[in-house]
Structures are given as C-alpha cells and as structure tokens.
Amino acid sequence: METLYGGKFLTLVREGRWEYCERVNKTGAVMIFSCTPEGNVLLVEEYRPPIGQQSLCFPAGLSGDEGPESDAVAAQRELLEETGYEATEMRYLFTGPSSPGLTSETVSFYLATGLRKVAQGGGVDNENITVHEVPLDTIDTWLAEQVAQGKALDPRIYTGLYFLKTRN
C-alpha cells in the first residue's frame, strides 16, 4: 500500500490499481434509525461541502472520535448530540461498508427505541445541524418535497425506514 496523501483526518492510499481513503485512527462510524413514541422519524440536516448542498440523513457519526468507546455508546452519544434525544434501548442491527469502492470505513447501524427529549440537539462545535421530526406515515411525501427543494438524501434513509416500518 502506498500513501498518496496524508491529512489530519484522511489518508489517500493506492493499493494496486485501487485508490481510496482511510480515516486516520478511526475506521468505524454509527448511524441511528430513530422514531419518537409519537411516531416521528428523527432526521438531521446539515451542509456537506463535498456535495455542495444540504443533506438529510439519520443521526450518525464517528465511533471513538472523543476517546475509546463502544459503537453502542457512540450511537447513544451521537443521537443525543445531534437530536437532543436519548434512547432507553440501542439495538444493534448490522455493520457494513459505507462506500466500499471509496473508503475502508464501516458503519454500524442501530435502532433506537424508548426515545425521550432531554436536550436541544443541533450537534457540537460548528456542526450547525437542523433536526427534523417527520411523521412516519407522511415521510415519503416529505422526503420528495425536500428533494424538490434541492436537498440531497442519504440513500440509507430508506434502509432506516425499512427497519422503522417493520420493527416489532
């Protein structure tokens, strides 16, 4: 493996014909599929410079970016920081690659239940996150409206909706 560029957070490497990114010191992330007891899906919106537009997704973040922690603890932390909600249960669903042709990063997915609003949310530092609470029964229409307004949808929203609509 040859290092092509090393930055503070990412390294660009070449392995044979493949060029891809690796996170410096971290390779894992978490994403939390969450719906309030009232039936509102929790989505977050923030500007993403790589795509040059506002992006909607489920709460997510790096595991261990604030020191050693399990993925489940990272999921609880990210949910609270981004949405202001805490969960009584954080159920692990699965882990998979975030973009296997571009990065070595993996994402562990969790289903948060027993949600309770305890803080404002909005992220930390300069994240500038907007929290959206959207009724599950109207989310498809709402998402279409957001796309029409020029917002990008993380395709994993549809994975999360599958789990939220079929959970027991």
Short mmCIF file of C-alpha atoms in Angstrom, two decimals:
data_model
loop_
_atom_site.label_atom_id
_atom_site.label_comp_id
_atom_site.label_asym_id
_atom_site.label_seq_id
_atom_site.Cartn_x
_atom_site.Cartn_y
_atom_site.Cartn_z
CA MET A 1 0.00 0.00 0.00
CA GLU A 2 1.33 3.43 -0.98
CA THR A 3 0.29 6.63 0.80
CA LEU A 4 -0.53 9.33 -1.76
CA TYR A 5 -1.60 12.00 0.71
CA GLY A 6 -1.91 12.20 4.48
CA GLY A 7 -4.15 14.78 6.09
CA LYS A 8 -5.38 15.42 9.62
CA PHE A 9 -8.47 13.22 9.21
CA LEU A 10 -8.00 11.25 5.97
CA THR A 11 -5.26 9.43 4.11
CA LEU A 12 -5.43 8.74 0.38
CA VAL A 13 -3.77 5.43 -0.47
CA ARG A 14 -3.10 3.30 -3.52
CA GLU A 15 -3.17 -0.48 -3.44
CA GLY A 16 -2.52 -1.92 -6.89
CA ARG A 17 -4.93 -0.08 -9.19
CA TRP A 18 -7.22 0.98 -6.31
CA GLU A 19 -7.05 4.47 -4.81
CA TYR A 20 -9.16 5.02 -1.72
CA CYS A 21 -9.46 6.95 1.54
CA GLU A 22 -8.81 5.74 5.04
CA ARG A 23 -9.72 7.60 8.18
CA VAL A 24 -6.76 8.49 10.37
CA ASN A 25 -7.05 6.50 13.64
CA LYS A 26 -10.74 5.64 13.10
CA THR A 27 -12.46 3.31 10.66
CA GLY A 28 -15.87 2.94 12.25
CA ALA A 29 -18.99 5.06 12.22
CA VAL A 30 -22.50 4.62 13.58
CA MET A 31 -25.94 5.51 12.21
CA ILE A 32 -29.05 5.55 14.36
CA PHE A 33 -32.52 4.76 13.00
CA SER A 34 -34.88 6.54 15.38
CA CYS A 35 -38.58 7.29 15.72
CA THR A 36 -40.22 9.02 18.69
CA PRO A 37 -43.02 7.36 20.70
CA GLU A 38 -45.38 9.77 18.90
CA GLY A 39 -44.37 8.26 15.55
CA ASN A 40 -41.99 10.96 14.31
CA VAL A 41 -38.85 9.93 12.43
CA LEU A 42 -35.75 11.83 13.54
CA LEU A 43 -33.65 13.08 10.63
CA VAL A 44 -30.82 15.58 10.64
CA GLU A 45 -29.88 18.13 8.02
CA GLU A 46 -26.55 19.81 7.50
CA TYR A 47 -24.48 21.33 4.74
CA ARG A 48 -21.96 18.90 3.24
CA PRO A 49 -19.06 20.58 1.39
CA PRO A 50 -18.12 17.51 -0.76
CA ILE A 51 -21.52 17.67 -2.48
CA GLY A 52 -22.09 21.41 -2.07
CA GLN A 53 -25.60 21.16 -0.66
CA GLN A 54 -27.75 20.47 2.35
CA SER A 55 -28.02 16.77 3.10
CA LEU A 56 -30.64 14.81 5.06
CA CYS A 57 -29.81 11.61 6.90
CA PHE A 58 -30.36 9.74 10.13
CA PRO A 59 -28.16 10.82 13.05
CA ALA A 60 -24.65 9.45 12.54
CA GLY A 61 -21.02 10.00 13.43
CA LEU A 62 -17.64 8.50 14.11
CA SER A 63 -17.19 5.89 16.78
CA GLY A 64 -14.40 6.75 19.18
CA ASP A 65 -13.79 10.29 17.97
CA GLU A 66 -13.95 11.54 21.56
CA GLY A 67 -11.87 8.73 23.08
CA PRO A 68 -12.29 4.99 23.46
CA GLU A 69 -15.93 3.89 23.35
CA SER A 70 -18.04 1.04 22.05
CA ASP A 71 -20.17 1.55 18.97
CA ALA A 72 -23.32 1.36 21.13
CA VAL A 73 -22.02 4.18 23.36
CA ALA A 74 -21.07 6.19 20.26
CA ALA A 75 -24.61 5.69 18.91
CA GLN A 76 -26.13 6.99 22.17
CA ARG A 77 -23.73 9.96 22.17
CA GLU A 78 -24.38 10.89 18.54
CA LEU A 79 -28.16 10.60 18.94
CA LEU A 80 -28.05 12.96 21.93
CA GLU A 81 -25.62 15.45 20.38
CA GLU A 82 -27.42 15.68 17.08
CA THR A 83 -31.10 15.39 18.06
CA GLY A 84 -31.31 16.05 21.80
CA TYR A 85 -32.94 12.65 22.36
CA GLU A 86 -31.71 9.74 24.43
CA ALA A 87 -32.83 6.15 23.97
CA THR A 88 -33.62 3.57 26.63
CA GLU A 89 -32.51 0.87 24.18
CA MET A 90 -29.96 0.98 21.37
CA ARG A 91 -30.36 -2.27 19.42
CA TYR A 92 -27.52 -3.28 17.13
CA LEU A 93 -28.72 -4.24 13.63
CA PHE A 94 -25.67 -4.83 11.40
CA THR A 95 -22.35 -3.41 10.17
CA GLY A 96 -21.43 -2.75 6.56
CA PRO A 97 -19.12 -0.70 4.37
CA SER A 98 -20.13 2.93 3.85
CA SER A 99 -18.76 3.12 0.29
CA PRO A 100 -16.62 0.05 -0.46
CA GLY A 101 -15.09 1.44 -3.65
CA LEU A 102 -14.01 4.70 -2.00
CA THR A 103 -13.18 4.09 1.66
CA SER A 104 -12.28 1.44 4.23
CA GLU A 105 -14.82 2.93 6.66
CA THR A 106 -17.60 0.73 8.03
CA VAL A 107 -20.90 1.83 9.57
CA SER A 108 -22.68 0.05 12.43
CA PHE A 109 -26.43 0.57 12.34
CA TYR A 110 -28.61 0.80 15.45
CA LEU A 111 -32.33 1.01 16.11
CA ALA A 112 -33.06 3.45 18.94
CA THR A 113 -36.22 2.91 20.97
CA GLY A 114 -37.73 4.44 24.09
CA LEU A 115 -36.76 7.95 22.99
CA ARG A 116 -37.00 10.88 25.37
CA LYS A 117 -36.15 14.53 24.56
CA VAL A 118 -33.58 15.76 27.09
CA ALA A 119 -31.63 18.49 25.24
CA GLN A 120 -31.83 20.82 22.26
CA GLY A 121 -29.62 18.85 19.85
CA GLY A 122 -28.12 20.51 16.80
CA GLY A 123 -24.65 18.99 17.09
CA VAL A 124 -21.43 20.18 18.65
CA ASP A 125 -18.92 22.88 17.74
CA ASN A 126 -19.77 24.19 14.26
CA GLU A 127 -21.93 21.30 13.04
CA ASN A 128 -25.00 23.52 12.51
CA ILE A 129 -27.43 20.60 12.42
CA THR A 130 -31.16 21.09 11.91
CA VAL A 131 -33.32 18.38 13.46
CA HIS A 132 -36.46 17.27 11.62
CA GLU A 133 -39.23 15.30 13.30
CA VAL A 134 -41.38 13.91 10.50
CA PRO A 135 -44.45 11.69 10.95
CA LEU A 136 -43.62 8.19 9.73
CA ASP A 137 -46.92 7.94 7.88
CA THR A 138 -46.13 11.05 5.72
CA ILE A 139 -42.36 10.72 5.40
CA ASP A 140 -42.35 9.66 1.73
CA THR A 141 -44.15 12.85 0.68
CA TRP A 142 -41.96 14.98 2.95
CA LEU A 143 -38.78 13.46 1.50
CA ALA A 144 -39.98 14.13 -2.06
CA GLU A 145 -40.63 17.76 -1.09
CA GLN A 146 -37.11 18.06 0.34
CA VAL A 147 -35.57 16.71 -2.88
CA ALA A 148 -37.68 19.19 -4.89
CA GLN A 149 -36.16 21.95 -2.74
CA GLY A 150 -32.67 20.81 -3.77
CA LYS A 151 -31.64 18.83 -0.72
CA ALA A 152 -29.66 15.61 -1.01
CA LEU A 153 -30.96 12.43 0.63
CA ASP A 154 -28.57 9.92 2.10
CA PRO A 155 -29.83 6.69 0.49
CA ARG A 156 -29.51 4.94 3.86
CA ILE A 157 -32.66 6.83 4.87
CA TYR A 158 -34.59 4.12 3.02
CA THR A 159 -32.75 1.37 4.91
CA GLY A 160 -33.72 3.06 8.17
CA LEU A 161 -37.33 3.44 7.10
CA TYR A 162 -37.49 -0.27 6.34
CA PHE A 163 -36.40 -1.06 9.91
CA LEU A 164 -38.71 1.56 11.44
CA LYS A 165 -41.74 0.38 9.46
CA THR A 166 -41.15 -3.32 10.21
CA ARG A 167 -39.88 -3.16 13.81
CA ASN A 168 -41.69 -5.09 16.49
#
